[in-house]
Tab-separated table of C-alpha atoms and ligand atoms in Angstrom:
chain	number	residue	atom	x	y	z
A	140	MET	CA	0.000	0.000	0.000
A	141	MET	CA	1.673	3.101	-1.360
A	142	HIS	CA	2.729	5.601	1.375
A	143	ILE	CA	1.587	3.121	4.029
A	144	SER	CA	3.406	-0.208	3.741
A	145	GLY	CA	6.786	0.917	4.965
A	146	PRO	CA	9.278	-1.261	6.829
A	147	GLU	CA	7.722	-1.152	10.313
A	148	PHE	CA	4.189	-1.953	9.153
A	149	THR	CA	5.466	-4.672	6.823
A	150	ALA	CA	7.386	-6.302	9.655
A	151	ALA	CA	4.377	-6.031	11.994
A	152	ILE	CA	2.235	-7.901	9.449
A	153	SER	CA	4.836	-10.623	9.008
A	154	ASN	CA	5.237	-10.905	12.780
A	155	ALA	CA	1.461	-11.346	12.998
A	156	GLY	CA	1.725	-14.520	10.905
A	157	ALA	CA	0.777	-13.085	7.501
A	158	LEU	CA	3.119	-12.042	4.699
A	159	GLY	CA	3.881	-8.332	4.961
A	160	ILE	CA	4.462	-6.718	1.571
A	161	MET	CA	6.422	-3.482	1.393
A	162	ALA	CA	5.630	-0.975	-1.372
A	163	SER	CA	8.914	-0.344	-3.199
A	164	ALA	CA	7.490	2.695	-5.025
A	165	MET	CA	7.515	4.599	-1.716
A	166	PHE	CA	11.297	4.826	-1.916
A	167	ASP	CA	12.787	7.278	-4.342
A	168	SER	CA	16.315	5.876	-4.388
A	169	GLN	CA	17.902	2.476	-4.503
A	170	GLU	CA	19.728	3.196	-1.269
A	171	SER	CA	16.640	4.258	0.711
A	172	PHE	CA	14.877	1.113	-0.514
A	173	ARG	CA	17.834	-1.015	0.594
A	174	GLN	CA	17.760	0.590	4.049
A	175	ALA	CA	14.032	-0.146	4.285
A	176	VAL	CA	14.576	-3.806	3.358
A	177	LEU	CA	17.278	-4.077	6.021
A	178	GLN	CA	14.927	-2.426	8.515
A	179	VAL	CA	12.243	-5.057	7.828
A	180	ARG	CA	14.892	-7.758	8.244
A	181	SER	CA	15.945	-6.431	11.597
A	182	ALA	CA	12.340	-6.212	12.830
A	183	THR	CA	11.190	-9.702	11.824
A	184	ASP	CA	12.637	-13.130	11.244
A	185	GLN	CA	9.513	-14.081	9.286
A	186	PRO	CA	9.200	-14.041	5.487
A	187	PHE	CA	8.128	-10.787	3.852
A	188	GLY	CA	7.668	-9.548	0.320
A	189	VAL	CA	8.082	-6.448	-1.806
A	190	ASN	CA	5.584	-5.011	-4.273
A	191	LEU	CA	6.876	-3.766	-7.605
A	192	SER	CA	4.446	-1.327	-9.155
A	193	LEU	CA	3.912	-1.739	-12.893
A	194	PHE	CA	1.152	0.869	-13.032
A	195	PRO	CA	1.641	3.987	-15.139
A	196	ALA	CA	3.136	6.579	-12.763
A	197	LEU	CA	3.681	10.320	-12.815
A	198	ARG	CA	7.145	9.708	-11.360
A	199	PRO	CA	8.823	7.144	-13.620
A	200	ILE	CA	9.842	4.045	-11.670
A	201	ASP	CA	12.958	2.058	-12.550
A	202	ASN	CA	12.030	-1.317	-11.096
A	203	ALA	CA	15.384	-2.767	-12.195
A	204	LEU	CA	17.016	-0.795	-9.354
A	205	TYR	CA	14.660	-2.327	-6.801
A	206	VAL	CA	15.280	-5.778	-8.289
A	207	ASP	CA	19.039	-5.329	-7.703
A	208	VAL	CA	18.329	-4.815	-3.998
A	209	ILE	CA	15.755	-7.632	-3.824
A	210	LEU	CA	18.329	-10.056	-5.220
A	211	GLU	CA	21.277	-8.740	-3.225
A	212	GLU	CA	19.374	-8.735	0.055
A	213	GLY	CA	17.578	-12.047	-0.523
A	214	VAL	CA	13.947	-10.866	-0.384
A	215	PRO	CA	12.013	-14.135	-0.854
A	216	VAL	CA	8.753	-12.918	-2.441
A	217	VAL	CA	7.817	-10.232	-4.950
A	218	GLU	CA	4.297	-9.134	-5.767
A	219	THR	CA	3.920	-7.327	-9.075
A	220	SER	CA	0.814	-5.299	-9.799
A	221	GLY	CA	-0.419	-3.291	-12.734
A	222	HIS	CA	0.832	-4.276	-16.160
A	223	ARG	CA	2.260	-7.745	-16.815
A	224	PRO	CA	5.845	-8.058	-15.510
A	225	PRO	CA	8.408	-7.499	-18.282
A	226	ALA	CA	10.207	-10.702	-19.323
A	227	ASP	CA	13.691	-9.504	-18.306
A	228	LEU	CA	12.529	-8.432	-14.842
A	229	LEU	CA	10.736	-11.734	-14.283
A	230	ALA	CA	13.727	-13.724	-15.554
A	231	ARG	CA	16.081	-11.962	-13.134
A	232	LEU	CA	13.786	-12.588	-10.174
A	233	LYS	CA	13.255	-16.232	-11.052
A	234	ALA	CA	16.959	-16.848	-11.637
A	235	GLY	CA	17.528	-15.430	-8.144
A	236	GLY	CA	15.036	-17.884	-6.630
A	237	VAL	CA	12.445	-15.217	-5.802
A	238	LYS	CA	8.800	-16.329	-5.803
A	239	VAL	CA	6.757	-13.956	-7.951
A	240	MET	CA	3.042	-13.417	-7.585
A	241	HIS	CA	1.240	-11.122	-9.957
A	242	LYS	CA	-1.868	-9.218	-8.937
A	243	CYS	CA	-4.413	-8.628	-11.672
A	244	VAL	CA	-8.095	-7.947	-12.162
A	245	SER	CA	-9.097	-10.385	-14.876
A	246	VAL	CA	-8.799	-14.034	-15.731
A	247	ARG	CA	-7.312	-13.124	-19.108
A	248	HIS	CA	-4.490	-11.202	-17.434
A	249	ALA	CA	-4.000	-14.027	-14.941
A	250	MET	CA	-3.635	-16.536	-17.779
A	251	SER	CA	-1.081	-14.393	-19.514
A	252	ALA	CA	0.859	-14.012	-16.231
A	253	GLN	CA	0.836	-17.783	-15.834
A	254	ARG	CA	2.067	-18.180	-19.406
A	255	ILE	CA	5.117	-15.995	-18.792
A	256	GLY	CA	6.017	-17.973	-15.674
A	257	VAL	CA	4.837	-16.245	-12.486
A	258	ASP	CA	4.507	-18.569	-9.493
A	259	ALA	CA	1.060	-17.423	-8.334
A	260	VAL	CA	-1.584	-14.857	-9.153
A	261	THR	CA	-3.735	-12.683	-6.962
A	262	ILE	CA	-7.145	-12.073	-8.470
A	263	PHE	CA	-8.436	-8.710	-7.385
A	264	GLY	CA	-12.216	-8.304	-7.365
A	265	SER	CA	-13.957	-5.011	-7.996
A	266	GLU	CA	-15.178	-4.533	-4.412
A	267	GLY	CA	-11.582	-4.043	-3.273
A	268	GLY	CA	-9.721	-0.825	-2.558
A	269	GLY	CA	-7.211	0.379	-5.132
A	270	HIS	CA	-6.809	-0.118	-8.869
A	271	ILE	CA	-9.697	-2.451	-9.669
A	272	GLY	CA	-9.451	-2.049	-13.453
A	273	GLU	CA	-12.213	-1.569	-15.954
A	274	PHE	CA	-13.990	-4.932	-15.865
A	275	GLY	CA	-15.984	-4.603	-12.644
A	276	ILE	CA	-15.939	-8.337	-11.899
A	277	SER	CA	-16.426	-9.251	-8.248
A	278	THR	CA	-14.193	-11.507	-6.174
A	279	LEU	CA	-17.001	-14.063	-5.911
A	280	VAL	CA	-16.964	-14.606	-9.668
A	281	SER	CA	-13.392	-13.894	-10.743
A	282	VAL	CA	-11.673	-16.155	-8.211
A	283	PRO	CA	-13.435	-19.443	-9.111
A	284	ARG	CA	-13.137	-18.557	-12.797
A	285	ALA	CA	-9.375	-18.163	-12.364
A	286	VAL	CA	-9.104	-21.321	-10.279
A	287	ASP	CA	-10.901	-23.256	-13.030
A	288	VAL	CA	-8.507	-22.247	-15.784
A	289	LEU	CA	-5.126	-21.837	-14.073
A	290	ASN	CA	-2.763	-24.442	-12.715
A	291	ILE	CA	-0.766	-22.161	-10.427
A	292	PRO	CA	-1.954	-21.050	-6.967
A	293	VAL	CA	-4.563	-18.301	-6.875
A	294	LEU	CA	-4.935	-15.776	-4.053
A	295	ALA	CA	-8.127	-13.778	-3.617
A	296	ALA	CA	-8.216	-10.032	-2.987
A	297	GLY	CA	-11.098	-7.608	-2.692
A	298	GLY	CA	-13.777	-7.454	-0.041
A	299	ILE	CA	-12.095	-9.730	2.493
A	300	ALA	CA	-11.939	-8.368	6.021
A	301	ASP	CA	-12.695	-11.213	8.419
A	302	GLY	CA	-12.840	-14.989	8.828
A	303	ARG	CA	-16.035	-15.219	6.808
A	304	GLY	CA	-14.336	-13.658	3.799
A	305	LEU	CA	-11.236	-15.803	4.266
A	306	LEU	CA	-13.242	-19.013	4.383
A	307	ALA	CA	-15.385	-17.924	1.430
A	308	ALA	CA	-12.218	-17.302	-0.601
A	309	LEU	CA	-10.874	-20.726	0.313
A	310	ALA	CA	-14.226	-22.250	-0.679
A	311	LEU	CA	-13.872	-20.541	-4.054
A	312	GLY	CA	-10.591	-22.366	-4.533
A	313	ALA	CA	-8.109	-19.672	-3.446
A	314	GLU	CA	-4.991	-20.747	-1.577
A	315	GLY	CA	-4.989	-17.582	0.489
A	316	VAL	CA	-6.110	-13.967	0.576
A	317	THR	CA	-4.647	-10.499	0.188
A	318	LEU	CA	-5.867	-7.761	2.514
A	319	GLY	CA	-5.754	-4.032	2.017
A	320	THR	CA	-8.650	-2.133	3.551
A	321	ARG	CA	-8.746	-4.229	6.750
A	322	LEU	CA	-5.129	-3.401	7.447
A	323	LEU	CA	-5.827	0.340	7.401
A	324	LEU	CA	-7.708	-0.063	10.675
A	325	THR	CA	-4.925	-1.664	12.659
A	326	ARG	CA	-2.990	-0.069	15.468
A	327	GLU	CA	0.328	-0.378	13.622
A	328	CYS	CA	-0.945	1.136	10.365
A	329	PRO	CA	0.946	4.429	10.040
A	330	ILE	CA	-1.942	6.659	9.014
A	331	HIS	CA	-3.316	9.572	11.022
A	332	GLU	CA	-5.779	8.764	13.813
A	333	ASN	CA	-8.377	11.101	12.200
A	334	LEU	CA	-8.442	8.843	9.158
A	335	LYS	CA	-8.833	5.708	11.225
A	336	GLN	CA	-11.742	7.282	13.112
A	337	ALA	CA	-13.386	8.459	9.878
A	338	LEU	CA	-12.950	5.073	8.201
A	339	MET	CA	-14.445	3.340	11.208
A	340	GLN	CA	-17.620	5.363	10.671
A	341	ALA	CA	-17.671	4.494	6.961
A	342	THR	CA	-20.065	1.903	5.580
A	343	GLU	CA	-19.961	-0.217	2.437
A	344	LEU	CA	-21.668	2.709	0.671
A	345	ASP	CA	-18.766	5.058	1.316
A	346	THR	CA	-16.442	4.120	-1.537
A	347	LEU	CA	-16.370	5.450	-5.065
A	348	PRO	CA	-14.761	4.104	-8.242
A	349	ILE	CA	-12.908	7.039	-9.817
A	350	LEU	CA	-10.476	7.586	-12.720
A	351	GLY	CA	-12.492	5.424	-15.105
A	352	SER	CA	-12.226	8.303	-17.607
A	353	LEU	CA	-8.471	7.703	-17.646
A	354	HIS	CA	-8.958	3.919	-17.948
A	355	ASN	CA	-7.297	3.443	-14.584
A	356	THR	CA	-10.249	2.898	-12.251
A	357	LEU	CA	-9.461	3.183	-8.570
A	358	ARG	CA	-11.890	2.380	-5.766
A	359	ALA	CA	-11.413	5.135	-3.215
A	360	TRP	CA	-12.897	6.293	0.048
A	361	LYS	CA	-15.724	8.727	-0.711
A	362	ASN	CA	-14.227	11.883	0.816
A	363	ALA	CA	-14.261	15.396	-0.643
A	364	ALA	CA	-11.214	14.730	-2.835
A	365	ALA	CA	-12.731	11.595	-4.427
A	366	ILE	CA	-16.046	13.366	-4.971
A	367	ARG	CA	-14.169	16.243	-6.622
A	368	VAL	CA	-12.435	13.801	-8.979
A	369	ALA	CA	-15.765	12.191	-9.883
A	370	LYS	CA	-17.228	15.635	-10.591
A	371	LEU	CA	-14.277	16.650	-12.779
A	372	GLU	CA	-14.598	13.395	-14.700
A	373	ALA	CA	-18.322	13.942	-15.212
A	374	GLU	CA	-17.492	17.398	-16.607
A	375	SER	CA	-14.825	15.875	-18.931
A	376	ALA	CA	-12.209	18.095	-17.289
A	377	ASP	CA	-8.615	18.254	-18.437
A	378	PRO	CA	-6.866	15.021	-17.314
A	379	MET	CA	-4.066	17.104	-15.795
A	380	GLU	CA	-6.577	18.822	-13.514
A	381	ILE	CA	-7.959	15.436	-12.480
A	382	LEU	CA	-4.472	14.092	-11.842
A	383	SER	CA	-3.628	17.116	-9.709
A	384	VAL	CA	-6.332	16.033	-7.228
A	385	VAL	CA	-5.152	12.411	-7.090
A	386	ALA	CA	-1.482	13.360	-6.874
A	387	GLY	CA	0.355	11.092	-4.454
A	388	ILE	CA	1.774	14.039	-2.544
A	389	ALA	CA	-1.734	15.125	-1.432
A	390	THR	CA	-2.473	11.602	-0.198
A	391	LYS	CA	0.867	11.401	1.557
A	392	GLN	CA	0.218	14.688	3.376
A	393	MET	CA	-3.314	13.632	4.316
A	394	LEU	CA	-2.053	10.367	5.783
A	395	SER	CA	0.324	12.215	8.060
A	396	ASN	CA	-1.553	15.436	8.918
A	397	GLY	CA	-5.035	13.941	9.255
A	398	ASN	CA	-6.796	16.473	7.009
A	399	VAL	CA	-9.240	13.809	5.882
A	400	ASP	CA	-10.511	15.546	2.752
A	401	ALA	CA	-7.173	16.614	1.320
A	402	GLY	CA	-6.317	13.630	-0.844
A	403	VAL	CA	-7.577	10.413	-2.405
A	404	LEU	CA	-7.280	7.201	-0.398
A	405	ALA	CA	-7.808	3.738	-1.875
A	406	CYS	CA	-10.486	1.935	0.102
A	407	GLY	CA	-12.663	-1.112	-0.513
A	408	GLN	CA	-16.289	-1.858	0.283
A	409	ALA	CA	-15.114	-4.088	3.130
A	410	VAL	CA	-14.618	-0.862	5.096
A	411	GLY	CA	-18.258	-1.400	6.080
A	412	LEU	CA	-17.304	-4.616	7.869
A	413	ILE	CA	-14.738	-3.053	10.177
A	414	ASP	CA	-15.643	-1.422	13.449
A	415	GLN	CA	-12.490	-1.422	15.505
A	416	VAL	CA	-8.832	-0.526	15.351
A	417	GLU	CA	-6.836	-3.460	16.677
A	418	PRO	CA	-3.296	-4.769	16.688
A	419	VAL	CA	-2.633	-6.489	13.370
A	420	ALA	CA	-1.841	-9.765	15.178
A	421	ASP	CA	-5.368	-9.775	16.663
A	422	VAL	CA	-6.915	-9.169	13.240
A	423	ILE	CA	-5.006	-12.042	11.638
A	424	THR	CA	-5.487	-14.465	14.530
A	425	ARG	CA	-9.211	-13.796	14.785
A	426	MET	CA	-9.627	-14.091	11.046
A	427	VAL	CA	-8.090	-17.554	11.016
A	428	THR	CA	-9.906	-18.684	14.179
A	429	GLN	CA	-13.244	-17.481	12.840
A	430	ALA	CA	-12.685	-19.232	9.490
A	431	VAL	CA	-11.873	-22.493	11.274
A	432	GLU	CA	-14.929	-22.192	13.536
A	433	ILE	CA	-17.264	-21.568	10.607
A	434	ALA	CA	-15.749	-24.412	8.593
A	435	ASP	CA	-16.277	-26.650	11.585
A	436	ARG	CA	-19.860	-25.531	12.033
A	437	ILE	CA	-20.627	-26.108	8.360
A	438	ALA	CA	-19.006	-29.532	8.494
A	439	ARG	CA	-21.097	-30.463	11.523
A	440	LYS	CA	-24.254	-29.172	9.840
A	441	GLY	CA	-23.342	-31.218	6.786
A	442	THR	CA	-23.130	-34.370	8.919
A	443	LEU	CA	-26.404	-33.530	10.611
A	444	TYR	CA	-28.025	-33.002	7.232
A	445	GLY	CA	-26.570	-36.322	6.075
A	446	ASP	CA	-27.995	-38.039	9.185
A	447	VAL	CA	-31.440	-36.522	8.675
A	448	HIS	CA	-31.323	-37.528	5.047
A	449	GLN	CA	-30.356	-41.068	5.937
A	450	THR	CA	-33.101	-41.329	8.569
A	451	GLN	CA	-35.699	-40.074	6.105
A	452	SER	CA	-34.649	-42.503	3.414
A	453	SER	CA	-34.668	-45.436	5.854
A	454	ILE	CA	-38.227	-44.468	6.902
B	502	FMN	C1	-4.911	2.348	1.014
B	502	FMN	C2	-4.599	1.312	-0.019
B	502	FMN	C3	-3.482	1.457	-0.819
B	502	FMN	C4	-3.189	0.505	-1.796
B	502	FMN	N1	-2.066	0.662	-2.547
B	502	FMN	C5	-1.738	-0.280	-3.445
B	502	FMN	C6	-0.533	-0.159	-4.201
B	502	FMN	O1	0.223	0.809	-4.037
B	502	FMN	N2	-0.257	-1.145	-5.107
B	502	FMN	C7	-1.086	-2.220	-5.281
B	502	FMN	O2	-0.784	-3.080	-6.088
B	502	FMN	N3	-2.224	-2.349	-4.583
B	502	FMN	C8	-2.566	-1.421	-3.674
B	502	FMN	N4	-3.716	-1.559	-2.948
B	502	FMN	C9	-4.559	-2.753	-3.148
B	502	FMN	C10	-4.277	-3.803	-2.076
B	502	FMN	O3	-2.955	-4.262	-2.196
B	502	FMN	C11	-5.223	-4.991	-2.155
B	502	FMN	O4	-5.101	-5.649	-3.394
B	502	FMN	C12	-6.667	-4.571	-1.961
B	502	FMN	O5	-6.748	-3.596	-0.952
B	502	FMN	C13	-7.540	-5.749	-1.608
B	502	FMN	O6	-8.879	-5.375	-1.466
B	502	FMN	P1	-9.511	-4.878	-0.064
B	502	FMN	O7	-9.183	-3.445	0.012
B	502	FMN	O8	-10.965	-5.142	-0.190
B	502	FMN	O9	-8.864	-5.691	1.023
B	502	FMN	C14	-4.037	-0.608	-1.971
B	502	FMN	C15	-5.169	-0.744	-1.174
B	502	FMN	C16	-5.464	0.190	-0.215
B	502	FMN	C17	-6.703	0.029	0.635
């Protein structure tokens, strides 16, 4: 999560038993990225990953520089998102033994990622927060579709915030889930308290897909900045004016100064499922416990149903 998933938060997530993924695009030099990787290392002995952004960006990103560090410092997992990873970048990562998972929003993109040799894909449904693409296909449909046609592991992202969502994703055939919105409301998440309080009040109705006019749809929290973008798009405003509202610097400032309407923040519909700020370890532990309890309950119901069925047929 750009401007959010720095070294401390990444390590906290890995220490909680999940796989923390640091956003490389937050670091504007190879050396600052290397220091961040070393900082994660010193704060956790658990595996962690790095995201390489392949989205179009106002500030050009040279991912090859991040890959140097990933290989030199032995980062075990890379998540790519946005466009398909370039062949040379993927080849370098694979030759270095790095597991690569590609996040995408359609089955077609997932198939093409599989074809070029990624190890896993994350299918990102349209209820999620962030760049959900132009297809508008929900997690409930896109994950089983991907599972049916791929032979590499599939992770589910979009709309998952508790054990019910985790278990549902596993039932759809996913091997695991990717969380974004839920992690915003954790104690360790380095965003201003004002934002956490405002997001806690938000419901599933308080997100807005914006930037469709630029073919780069982003599901955002419906604050004044997102509403302004939607209005500019409806008026067919100059793309540069639209981009000035979504500029990363405004978001970065909002995250640290707590002026909740100053910038655009990615946010998924699952924000409506979250009503407390907790340590990330509690979120992850409860999610897993709840999924196990529900699976158990369903299994017991299944047996009961089987028993009833048997009794009826023997009558
Ligand atoms: C605040 C925020 C920032 C995000 N930033 C990025 C990003 O920089 N790159 C990326 O690939 N995905 C980003 N995402 C998407 C998440 O990695 C994840 O795929 C998504 O949040 C899952 O859906 P959910 O929000 O319903 O959990 C972001 C999501 C949020 C909520």
